[in-house]
XYZ file of C-alpha atoms in Angstrom:
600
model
C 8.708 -9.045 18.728
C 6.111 -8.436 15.975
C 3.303 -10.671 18.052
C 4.329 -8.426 21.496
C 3.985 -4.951 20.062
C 0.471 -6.154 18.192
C -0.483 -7.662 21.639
C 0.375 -4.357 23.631
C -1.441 -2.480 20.979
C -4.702 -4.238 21.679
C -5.413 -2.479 25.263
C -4.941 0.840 23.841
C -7.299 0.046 21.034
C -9.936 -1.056 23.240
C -10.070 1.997 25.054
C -10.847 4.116 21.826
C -14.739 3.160 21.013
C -13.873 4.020 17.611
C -11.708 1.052 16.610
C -15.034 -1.421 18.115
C -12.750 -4.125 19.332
C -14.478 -6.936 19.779
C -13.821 -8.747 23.291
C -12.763 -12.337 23.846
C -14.948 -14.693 22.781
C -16.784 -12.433 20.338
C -15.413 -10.654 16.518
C -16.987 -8.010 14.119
C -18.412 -9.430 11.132
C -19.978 -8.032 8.174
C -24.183 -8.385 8.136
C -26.387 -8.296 5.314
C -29.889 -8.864 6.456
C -32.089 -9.379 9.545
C -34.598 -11.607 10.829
C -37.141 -10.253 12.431
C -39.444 -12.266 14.650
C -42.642 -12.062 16.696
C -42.064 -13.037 20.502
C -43.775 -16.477 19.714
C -40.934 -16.559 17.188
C -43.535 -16.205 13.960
C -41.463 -14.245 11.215
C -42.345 -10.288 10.885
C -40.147 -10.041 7.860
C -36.720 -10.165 6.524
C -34.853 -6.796 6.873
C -31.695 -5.597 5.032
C -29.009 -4.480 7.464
C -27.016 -2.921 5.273
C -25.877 0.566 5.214
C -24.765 3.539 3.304
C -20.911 4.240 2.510
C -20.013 8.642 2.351
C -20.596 7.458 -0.748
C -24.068 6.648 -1.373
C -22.961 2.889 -1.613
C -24.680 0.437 0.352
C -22.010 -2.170 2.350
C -22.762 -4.655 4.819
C -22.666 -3.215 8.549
C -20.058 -4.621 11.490
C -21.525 -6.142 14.252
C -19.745 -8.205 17.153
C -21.518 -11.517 17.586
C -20.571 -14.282 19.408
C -17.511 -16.868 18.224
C -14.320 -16.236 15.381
C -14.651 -15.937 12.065
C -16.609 -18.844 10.208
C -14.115 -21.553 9.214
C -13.623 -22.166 5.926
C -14.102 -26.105 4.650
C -16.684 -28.794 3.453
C -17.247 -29.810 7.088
C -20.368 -28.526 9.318
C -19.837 -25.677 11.200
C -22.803 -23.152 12.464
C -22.225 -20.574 14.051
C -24.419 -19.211 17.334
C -27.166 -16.502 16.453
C -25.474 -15.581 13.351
C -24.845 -17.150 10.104
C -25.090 -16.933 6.303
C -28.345 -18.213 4.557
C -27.204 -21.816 3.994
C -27.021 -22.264 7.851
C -29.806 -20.065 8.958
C -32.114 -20.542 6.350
C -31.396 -23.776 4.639
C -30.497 -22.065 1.222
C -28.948 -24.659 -1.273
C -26.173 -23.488 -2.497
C -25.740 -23.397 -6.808
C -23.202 -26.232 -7.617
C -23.862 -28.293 -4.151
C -25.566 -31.660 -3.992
C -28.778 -32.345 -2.958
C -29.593 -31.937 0.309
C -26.644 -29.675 1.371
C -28.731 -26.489 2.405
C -31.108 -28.502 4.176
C -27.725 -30.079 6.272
C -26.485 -27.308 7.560
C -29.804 -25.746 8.732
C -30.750 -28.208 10.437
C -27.444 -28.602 12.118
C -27.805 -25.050 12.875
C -31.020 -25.545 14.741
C -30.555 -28.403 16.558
C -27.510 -26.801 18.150
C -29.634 -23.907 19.614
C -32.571 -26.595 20.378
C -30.052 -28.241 22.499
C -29.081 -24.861 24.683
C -32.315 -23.481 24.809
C -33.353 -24.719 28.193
C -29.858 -23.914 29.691
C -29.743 -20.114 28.461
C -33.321 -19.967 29.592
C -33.995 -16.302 27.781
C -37.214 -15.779 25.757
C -35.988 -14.209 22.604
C -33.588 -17.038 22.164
C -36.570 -19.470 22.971
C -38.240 -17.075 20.071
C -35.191 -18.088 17.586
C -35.807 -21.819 18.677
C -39.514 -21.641 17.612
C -39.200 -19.694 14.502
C -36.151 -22.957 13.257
C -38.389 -24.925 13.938
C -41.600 -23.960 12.279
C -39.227 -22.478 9.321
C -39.585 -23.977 5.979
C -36.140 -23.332 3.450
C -38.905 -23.424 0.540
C -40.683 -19.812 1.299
C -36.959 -18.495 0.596
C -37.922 -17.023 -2.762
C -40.971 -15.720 -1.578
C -38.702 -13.007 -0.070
C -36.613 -11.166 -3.011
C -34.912 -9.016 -0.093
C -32.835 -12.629 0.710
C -31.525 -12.298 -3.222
C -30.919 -9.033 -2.870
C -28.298 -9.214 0.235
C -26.959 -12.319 -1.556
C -24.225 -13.890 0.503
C -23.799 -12.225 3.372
C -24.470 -12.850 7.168
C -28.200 -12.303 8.843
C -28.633 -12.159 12.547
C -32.058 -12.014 14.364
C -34.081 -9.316 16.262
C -37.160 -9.031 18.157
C -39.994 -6.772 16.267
C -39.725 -2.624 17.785
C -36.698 -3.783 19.230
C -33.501 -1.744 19.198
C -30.658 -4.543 20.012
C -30.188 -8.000 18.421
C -31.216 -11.209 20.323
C -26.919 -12.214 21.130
C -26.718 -8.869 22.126
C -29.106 -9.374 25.390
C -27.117 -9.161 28.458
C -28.311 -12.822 29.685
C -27.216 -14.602 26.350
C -24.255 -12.578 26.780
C -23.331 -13.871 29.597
C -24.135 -17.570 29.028
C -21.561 -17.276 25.641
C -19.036 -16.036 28.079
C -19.307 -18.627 30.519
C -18.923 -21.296 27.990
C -16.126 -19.672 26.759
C -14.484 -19.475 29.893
C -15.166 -22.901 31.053
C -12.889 -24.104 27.842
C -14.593 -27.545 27.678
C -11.982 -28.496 25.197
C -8.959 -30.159 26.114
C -6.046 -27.872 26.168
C -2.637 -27.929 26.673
C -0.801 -25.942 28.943
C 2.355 -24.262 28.617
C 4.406 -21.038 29.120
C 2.910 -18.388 26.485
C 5.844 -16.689 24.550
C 4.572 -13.022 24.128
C 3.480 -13.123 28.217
C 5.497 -15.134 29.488
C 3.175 -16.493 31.589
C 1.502 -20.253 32.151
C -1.932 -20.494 29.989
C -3.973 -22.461 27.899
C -1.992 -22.587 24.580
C -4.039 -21.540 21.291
C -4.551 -24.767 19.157
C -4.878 -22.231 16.203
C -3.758 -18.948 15.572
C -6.537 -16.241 14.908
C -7.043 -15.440 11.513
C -6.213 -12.019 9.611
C -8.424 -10.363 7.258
C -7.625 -7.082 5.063
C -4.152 -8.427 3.174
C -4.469 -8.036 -0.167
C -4.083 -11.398 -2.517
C -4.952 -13.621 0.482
C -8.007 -15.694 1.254
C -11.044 -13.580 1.524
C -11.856 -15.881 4.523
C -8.657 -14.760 5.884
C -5.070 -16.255 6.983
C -2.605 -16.686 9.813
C 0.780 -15.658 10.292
C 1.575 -18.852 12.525
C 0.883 -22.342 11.612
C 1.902 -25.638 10.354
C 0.422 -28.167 8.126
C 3.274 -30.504 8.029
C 4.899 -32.919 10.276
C 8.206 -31.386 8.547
C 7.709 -28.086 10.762
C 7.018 -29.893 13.790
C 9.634 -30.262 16.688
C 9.284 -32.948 19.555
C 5.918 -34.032 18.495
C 3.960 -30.601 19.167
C 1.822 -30.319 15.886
C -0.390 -27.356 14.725
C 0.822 -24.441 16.534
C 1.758 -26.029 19.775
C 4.901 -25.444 18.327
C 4.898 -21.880 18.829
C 3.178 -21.812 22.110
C 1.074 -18.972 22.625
C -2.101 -18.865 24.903
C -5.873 -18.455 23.640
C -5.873 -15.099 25.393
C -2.638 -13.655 23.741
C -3.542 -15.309 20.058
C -6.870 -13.701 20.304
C -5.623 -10.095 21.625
C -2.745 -9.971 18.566
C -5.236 -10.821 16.128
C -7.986 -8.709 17.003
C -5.672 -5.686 17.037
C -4.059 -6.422 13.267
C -7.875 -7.544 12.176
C -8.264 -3.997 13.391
C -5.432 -2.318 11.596
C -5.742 -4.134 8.585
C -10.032 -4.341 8.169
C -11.774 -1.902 10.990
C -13.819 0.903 11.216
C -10.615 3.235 11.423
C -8.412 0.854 8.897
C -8.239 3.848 6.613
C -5.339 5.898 8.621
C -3.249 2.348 9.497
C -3.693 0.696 5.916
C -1.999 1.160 2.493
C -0.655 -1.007 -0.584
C 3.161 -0.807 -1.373
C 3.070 -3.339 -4.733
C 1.830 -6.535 -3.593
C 2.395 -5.993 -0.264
C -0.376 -4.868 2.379
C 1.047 -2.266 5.172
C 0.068 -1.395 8.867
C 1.382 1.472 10.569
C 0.452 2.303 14.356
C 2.253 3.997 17.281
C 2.947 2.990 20.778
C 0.857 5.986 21.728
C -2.237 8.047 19.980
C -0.452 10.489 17.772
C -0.928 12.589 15.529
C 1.288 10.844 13.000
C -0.792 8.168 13.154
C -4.152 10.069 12.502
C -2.576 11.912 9.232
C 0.547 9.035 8.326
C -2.463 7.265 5.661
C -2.638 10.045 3.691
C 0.505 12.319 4.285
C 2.487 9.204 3.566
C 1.453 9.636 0.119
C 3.657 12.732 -0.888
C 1.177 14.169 -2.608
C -0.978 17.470 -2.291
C -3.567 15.965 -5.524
C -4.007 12.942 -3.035
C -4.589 15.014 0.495
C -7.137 16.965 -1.120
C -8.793 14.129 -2.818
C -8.670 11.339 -0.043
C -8.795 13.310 3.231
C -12.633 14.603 4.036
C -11.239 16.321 7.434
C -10.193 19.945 6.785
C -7.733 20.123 10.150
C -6.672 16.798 9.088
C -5.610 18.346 5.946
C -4.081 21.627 7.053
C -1.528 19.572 9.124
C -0.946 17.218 6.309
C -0.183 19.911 4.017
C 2.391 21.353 7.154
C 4.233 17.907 7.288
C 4.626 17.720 3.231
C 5.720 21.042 3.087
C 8.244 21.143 5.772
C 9.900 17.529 4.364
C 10.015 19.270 1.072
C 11.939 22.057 2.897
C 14.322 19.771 4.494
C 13.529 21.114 8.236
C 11.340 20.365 10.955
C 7.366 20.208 11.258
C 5.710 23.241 12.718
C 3.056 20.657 14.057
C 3.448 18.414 17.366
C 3.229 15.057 15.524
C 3.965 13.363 19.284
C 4.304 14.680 22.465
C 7.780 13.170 22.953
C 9.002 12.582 19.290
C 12.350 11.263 20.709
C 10.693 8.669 22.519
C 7.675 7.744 21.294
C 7.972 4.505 18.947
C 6.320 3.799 15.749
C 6.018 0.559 13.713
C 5.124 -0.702 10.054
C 4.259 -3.852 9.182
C 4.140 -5.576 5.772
C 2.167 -8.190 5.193
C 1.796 -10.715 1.718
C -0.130 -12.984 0.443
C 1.479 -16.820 0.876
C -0.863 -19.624 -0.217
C -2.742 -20.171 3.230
C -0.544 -18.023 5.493
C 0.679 -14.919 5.415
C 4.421 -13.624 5.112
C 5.758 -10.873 6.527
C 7.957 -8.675 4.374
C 9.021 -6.562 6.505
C 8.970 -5.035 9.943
C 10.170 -1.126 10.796
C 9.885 0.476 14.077
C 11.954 3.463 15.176
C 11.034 7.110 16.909
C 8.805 9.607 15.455
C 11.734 12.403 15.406
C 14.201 9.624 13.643
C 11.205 8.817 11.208
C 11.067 12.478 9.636
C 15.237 12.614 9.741
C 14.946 9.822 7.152
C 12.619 11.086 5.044
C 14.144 14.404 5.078
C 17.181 12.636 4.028
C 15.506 10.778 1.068
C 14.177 14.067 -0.276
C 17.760 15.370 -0.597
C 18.786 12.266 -2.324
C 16.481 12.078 -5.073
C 16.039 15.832 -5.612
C 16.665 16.572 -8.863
C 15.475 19.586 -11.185
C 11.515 18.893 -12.273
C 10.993 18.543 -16.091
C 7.877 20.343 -15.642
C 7.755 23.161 -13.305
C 4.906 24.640 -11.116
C 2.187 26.587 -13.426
C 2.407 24.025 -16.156
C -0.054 21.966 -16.866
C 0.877 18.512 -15.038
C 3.782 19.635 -12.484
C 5.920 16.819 -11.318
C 5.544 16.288 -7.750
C 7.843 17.889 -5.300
C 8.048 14.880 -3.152
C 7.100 11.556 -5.155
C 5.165 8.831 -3.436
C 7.163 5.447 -3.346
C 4.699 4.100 -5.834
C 5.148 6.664 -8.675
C 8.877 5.628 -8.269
C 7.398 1.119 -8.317
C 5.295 2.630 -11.137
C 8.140 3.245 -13.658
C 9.997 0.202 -13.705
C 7.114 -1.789 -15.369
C 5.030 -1.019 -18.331
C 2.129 0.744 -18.212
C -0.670 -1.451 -16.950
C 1.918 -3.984 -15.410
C 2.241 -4.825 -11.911
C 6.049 -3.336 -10.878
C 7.849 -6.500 -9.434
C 6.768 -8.299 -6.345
C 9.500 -7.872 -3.773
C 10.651 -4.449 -4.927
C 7.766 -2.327 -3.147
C 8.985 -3.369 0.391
C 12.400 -2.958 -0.386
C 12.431 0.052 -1.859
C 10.154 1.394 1.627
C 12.470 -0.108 3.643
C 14.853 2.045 2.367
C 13.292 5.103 2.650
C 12.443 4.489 6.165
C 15.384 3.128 7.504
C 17.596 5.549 5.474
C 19.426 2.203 4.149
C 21.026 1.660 0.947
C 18.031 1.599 -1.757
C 17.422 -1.712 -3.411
C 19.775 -2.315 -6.848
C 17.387 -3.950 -8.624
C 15.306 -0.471 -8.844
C 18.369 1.227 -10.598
C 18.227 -1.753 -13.053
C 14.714 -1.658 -13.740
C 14.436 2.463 -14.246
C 17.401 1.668 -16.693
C 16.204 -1.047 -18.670
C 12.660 0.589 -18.886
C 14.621 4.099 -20.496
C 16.530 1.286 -22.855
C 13.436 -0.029 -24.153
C 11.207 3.319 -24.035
C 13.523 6.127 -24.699
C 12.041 8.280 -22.709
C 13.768 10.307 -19.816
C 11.379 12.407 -17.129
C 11.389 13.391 -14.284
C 10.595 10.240 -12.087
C 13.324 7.981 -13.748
C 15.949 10.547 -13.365
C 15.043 11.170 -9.415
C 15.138 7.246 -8.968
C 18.639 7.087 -10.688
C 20.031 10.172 -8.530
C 18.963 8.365 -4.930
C 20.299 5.619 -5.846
C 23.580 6.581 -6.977
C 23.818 9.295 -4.200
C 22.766 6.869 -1.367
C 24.543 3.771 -2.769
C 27.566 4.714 -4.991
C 27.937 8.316 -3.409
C 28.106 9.715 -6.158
C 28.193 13.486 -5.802
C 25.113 14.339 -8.029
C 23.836 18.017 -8.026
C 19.624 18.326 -8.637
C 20.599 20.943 -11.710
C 22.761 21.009 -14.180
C 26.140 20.367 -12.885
C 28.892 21.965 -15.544
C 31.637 21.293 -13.484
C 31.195 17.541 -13.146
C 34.139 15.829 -15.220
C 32.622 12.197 -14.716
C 32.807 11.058 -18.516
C 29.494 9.010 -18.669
C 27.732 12.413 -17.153
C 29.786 14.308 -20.176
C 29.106 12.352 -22.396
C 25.004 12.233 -21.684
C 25.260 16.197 -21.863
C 26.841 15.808 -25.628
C 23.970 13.215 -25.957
C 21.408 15.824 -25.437
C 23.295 19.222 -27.714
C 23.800 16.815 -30.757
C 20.362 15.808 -30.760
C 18.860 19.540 -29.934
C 21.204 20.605 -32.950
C 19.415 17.808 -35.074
C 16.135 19.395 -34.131
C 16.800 22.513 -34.978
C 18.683 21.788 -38.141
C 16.096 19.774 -39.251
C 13.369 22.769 -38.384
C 15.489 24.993 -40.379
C 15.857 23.053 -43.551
C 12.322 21.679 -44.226
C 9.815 24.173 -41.492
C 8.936 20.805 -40.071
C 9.579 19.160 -36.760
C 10.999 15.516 -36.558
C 9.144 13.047 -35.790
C 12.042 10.819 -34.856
C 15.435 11.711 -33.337
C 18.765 9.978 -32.427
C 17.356 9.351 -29.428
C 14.839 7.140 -31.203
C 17.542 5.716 -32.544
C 20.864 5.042 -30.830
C 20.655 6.099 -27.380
C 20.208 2.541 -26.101
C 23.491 2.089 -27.851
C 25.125 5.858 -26.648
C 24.283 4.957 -23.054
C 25.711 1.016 -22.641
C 28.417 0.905 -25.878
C 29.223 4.923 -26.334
C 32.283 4.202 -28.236
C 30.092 2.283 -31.181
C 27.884 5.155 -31.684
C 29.738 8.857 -30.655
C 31.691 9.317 -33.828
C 28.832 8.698 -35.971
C 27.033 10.738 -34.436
C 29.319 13.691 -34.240
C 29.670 13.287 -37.917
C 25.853 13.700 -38.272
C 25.937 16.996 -36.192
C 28.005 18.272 -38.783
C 25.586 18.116 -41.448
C 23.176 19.590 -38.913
C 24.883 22.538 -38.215
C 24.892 23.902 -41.767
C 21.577 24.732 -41.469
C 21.658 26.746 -38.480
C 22.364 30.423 -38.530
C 25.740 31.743 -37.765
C 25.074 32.687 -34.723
C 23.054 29.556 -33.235
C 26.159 27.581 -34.707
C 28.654 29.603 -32.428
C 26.499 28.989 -29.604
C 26.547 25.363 -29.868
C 29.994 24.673 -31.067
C 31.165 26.621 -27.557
C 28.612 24.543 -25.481
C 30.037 21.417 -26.928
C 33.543 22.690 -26.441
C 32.997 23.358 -22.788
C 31.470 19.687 -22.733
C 34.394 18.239 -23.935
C 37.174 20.977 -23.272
C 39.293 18.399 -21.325
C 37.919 15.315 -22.609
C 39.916 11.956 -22.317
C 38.684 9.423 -25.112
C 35.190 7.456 -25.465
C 34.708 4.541 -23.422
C 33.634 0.945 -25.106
C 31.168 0.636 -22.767
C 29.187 2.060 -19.477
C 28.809 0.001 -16.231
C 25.422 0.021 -15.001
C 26.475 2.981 -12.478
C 27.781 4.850 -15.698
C 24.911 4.060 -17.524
C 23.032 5.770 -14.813
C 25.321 9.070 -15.025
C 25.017 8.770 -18.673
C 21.240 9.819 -18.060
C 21.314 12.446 -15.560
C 23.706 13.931 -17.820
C 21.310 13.725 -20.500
C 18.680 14.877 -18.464
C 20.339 17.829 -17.085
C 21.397 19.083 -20.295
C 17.800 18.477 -22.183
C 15.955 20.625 -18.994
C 18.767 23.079 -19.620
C 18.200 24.027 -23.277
C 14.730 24.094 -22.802
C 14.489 26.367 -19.491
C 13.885 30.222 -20.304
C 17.173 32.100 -18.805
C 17.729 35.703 -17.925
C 18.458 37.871 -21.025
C 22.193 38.822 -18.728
C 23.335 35.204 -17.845
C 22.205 34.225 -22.236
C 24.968 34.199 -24.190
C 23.033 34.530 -27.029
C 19.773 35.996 -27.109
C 18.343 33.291 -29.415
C 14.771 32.691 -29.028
C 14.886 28.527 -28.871
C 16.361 28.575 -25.679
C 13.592 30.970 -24.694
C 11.395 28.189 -24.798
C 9.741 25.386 -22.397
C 9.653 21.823 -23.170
């Protein structure tokens, strides 16, 4: 299924000159540097081929030359027209033995010695003359070859505007060669097509995933006699033809490391994702940068001011809970989208996971997993550093591990999974929020969202995004008392010495309050006490009836908290802190006092 919809995807990819697929035979590679000949094939000079990024940055430029990407591996392998200095120039290598640069050049010329007369074409003879009359010593007479360091060089003709394997004639002759498949295949019935072909030996390789082999990986293969059925080995045991392999891979090379990778590619933890429709959208123009959540990030990342309007649209209208006032596909019913996940494996590549669904059913989810983690921000609009209305998935991977950690491995996909398929949210991310407030004491915004989805989704839990004073769940109570007692020690303690703690029970025992309440609540009840006689009269009232309305009807302390009251136990705690610390109408105060006038 995953092979099919990349294979379809590669005709409408070619159509659109701004993907540059490469065709059959040929793939986009990255060039450093050019040779530049004389038609009797005397060197002008060595050129860099490099270009400038939008931001000043000089990269190597994509060009599609003849032949797949350069196999990795000690053996000899040059390449036609195209190569990296070792081959073409007979560079030798730091750390390599004697000899080894002088090899693989001249393996690289005698294999276009031995074509010349059959191709026939007088820039390639021009190539053929200049390997032969080159000498790999006069390489550090040129500083430019330092400069480009490792990359590929291809030639060109001096005043000419193409490159020698892009002349029509050579062209053609690479084609043909291709075509006549000199080397022994097998046939069989492909399994994307259907149809009888010549059955890929090796799958193509796929660049872009993050982790994996710079020289890139495949998602099909086998390297051990273990994986093998009826004595098909290498990946005749997934039959599919040279024709289908090459069309699947070119599209996800595309996806994953082409010109327009930018609105198909992002990084969910460890995993690398690819999202594409069946159809040009305009989901898929905006989905790398809406999918993000985040108005800092659309005006940061997207350069295209129409492409930003409409992202702004989509964010605000999921934030709303309603539809798009934008036509993100002409038939959102029926118009299919997909999202891969790709990992890192050793020499292959895994696939975590693999979404596809409607545009229209797309949006219902994520409207769905706004209202299940929306919860009341701890810092509003105006302030300094709002909390997002609409967290990105990452911000949520983000605080489960310390800072500077990597959140865990198999969590990111999960946890998108989830959020795309409107499926129960992974477990393991109401653990790790949990144990990270355990270990951290500290409660905002993000952590508390998390929780909510997960116990609303999963548990349904009935969980309002404010303070909820009607909720009897004891855990949720019991949080709320959590969060007066310690306000009451703040303000006690402000009264009596001017000063501000520096520490408070929630330094102290709220690990404890949250998992074993039972341990810690009448100790700490007995320290409000003490508290209290330093507040004035009329603060005192106000908190003795806000902890009586907390526990008007209250049952007894638990021993402990499940995980799921542990959870409650912090919204409660969470709610109540925003509470006390959000400015309220002078008619709905009970008490004008001015510390409940103020912002956190």
């Amino acid at each position: 299924m995953i092979l099919y919809q990349l294979y379809k995807l590669y005709d409408r990819l070619a159509d659109d000159e701004a993907y540059d697929l490469a065709q059959p035979g040929f793939s986009p590679q990255k060039i450093a540097f050019k040779v530049v000949l004389h038609p009797d094939g005397s060197l002008h000079q060595f050129e860099d081929a490099r270009v400038k990024n939008n931001k000043g940055k000089l990269i190597t430029a994509r060009m599609r030359v003849p032949g797949e990407a350069k196999p990795p591996g000690a053996g000899v392998n040059p390449c036609f027209l195209w190569d990296n200095q070792t081959y073409l120039l007979g560079r030798q290598p730091e750390g390599k033995k004697d000899g080894f640069g002088k090899e693989r050049f001249e393996a690289f010329r005698d294999r276009h010695r031995e074509v010349e007369k059959e191709i026939d074409h007088p820039q390639f003879s021009a190539v053929c003359r200049f390997l032969e009359n080159w000498n790999p010593a006069e390489i550090g007479d040129h500083s430019i070859l330092d400069e480009v360091g490792t990359g590929f060089g291809v030639f060109q003709m001096i005043d000419a505007t193409t490159f020698v394997h892009d002349e029509p004639d050579i062209r053609k002759w690479w084609k043909e060669q291709m075509a006549s498949n000199p080397v022994e295949s097998v046939t069989e019935q492909c399994l994307l097509t259907g149809e009888q072909g010549a059955i890929a030996r090796l799958h193509p390789k796929i660049k872009g995933v993050i982790g994996a082999q710079s020289a890139g990986a495949a998602i099909v293969s086998f390297n051990d006699t273990a994986y093998e059925s009826y004595g098909k080995s290498q990946s005749y045991n997934a039959p599919v033809s040279e024709n289908a392999a090459f069309r699947y891979g070119t599209a996800l090379n595309a996806l994953l490391n082409g010109p327009m990778s930018g609105k198909h590619r992002q990084r969910i933890g460890d995993t690398t994702c690819v999202f594409w429709t069946e159809k040009k959208t305009l989901l898929e123009d905006i989905w790398g940068t809406a999918s993000q959540f985040n108005s800092a990030v659309v005006e940061d990342e997207s350069q295209d001011e129409e492409v930003r309007k409409k992202v702004k649209i989509l964010i605000k209208a999921l934030n709303a809970g309603r539809e798009a006032d934008i036509d993100l596909a002409d038939d959102p019913e029926r118009t299919r989208l997909f999202l891969l996940g790709l990992a890192p494996n050793a020499a292959r590549l895994s696939m975590r996971f693999f979404y596809q669904s409607s545009v229209s059913e797309l949006l219902a989810n994520l409207r769905k997993h706004k209202a299940d983690f929306e919860i009341v921000p701890q810092w509003e609009k105006g302030t300094k550093h709002p909390d997002p209305e609409y967290p990105a998935y990452w911000e949520f991977l983000r605080e489960t591990a310390r800072r500077g950690d990597d959140p865990p491995p198999l969590l990111g996909g999960a946890l998108m999974r989830a959020i795309l398929e409107a499926s129960p949210y992974p477990e393991s991310l109401l653990t790790a929020i949990i144990r990270r407030i355990h270990m951290e004491r500290e409660i905002n915004y993000l952590r508390a969202a998390a929780i909510k989805m997960v116990l609303v989704r999963n548990h349904q839990q009935d969980i309002k995004p404010m303070l909820d004073p009607d909720n009897k769940n004891t855990a949720y109570r019991l949080g709320r008392l959590f969060a007066v007692l310690e306000k009451i020690q703040e303000e006690g303690h402000r009264e009596q010495t001017g000063r501000s703690l520096d520490k408070t029970i929630r330094d102290t025992y709220f690990s404890a309050a949250c998992a074993t309440p039972m341990s810690v609540f009448p100790r700490l009840e007995q320290l409000s006490t003490h508290h209290r006689r330093h507040l004035n009269p009329g603060r005192k009232t106000q908190f003795d009836r806000l902890i009586g309305d907390i526990k008007w009807d209250h049952t007894g302390i638990p021993r402990t908290h499940n995980l799921e009251d542990q959870g409650l136990f912090i919204l409660g705690y969470y709610h109540q802190r925003k509470d006390l610390f959000t400015r309220k109408p002078k008619e709905e105060a009970s008490l004008s006092e001015p510390e409940l006038a103020t912002v956190e």
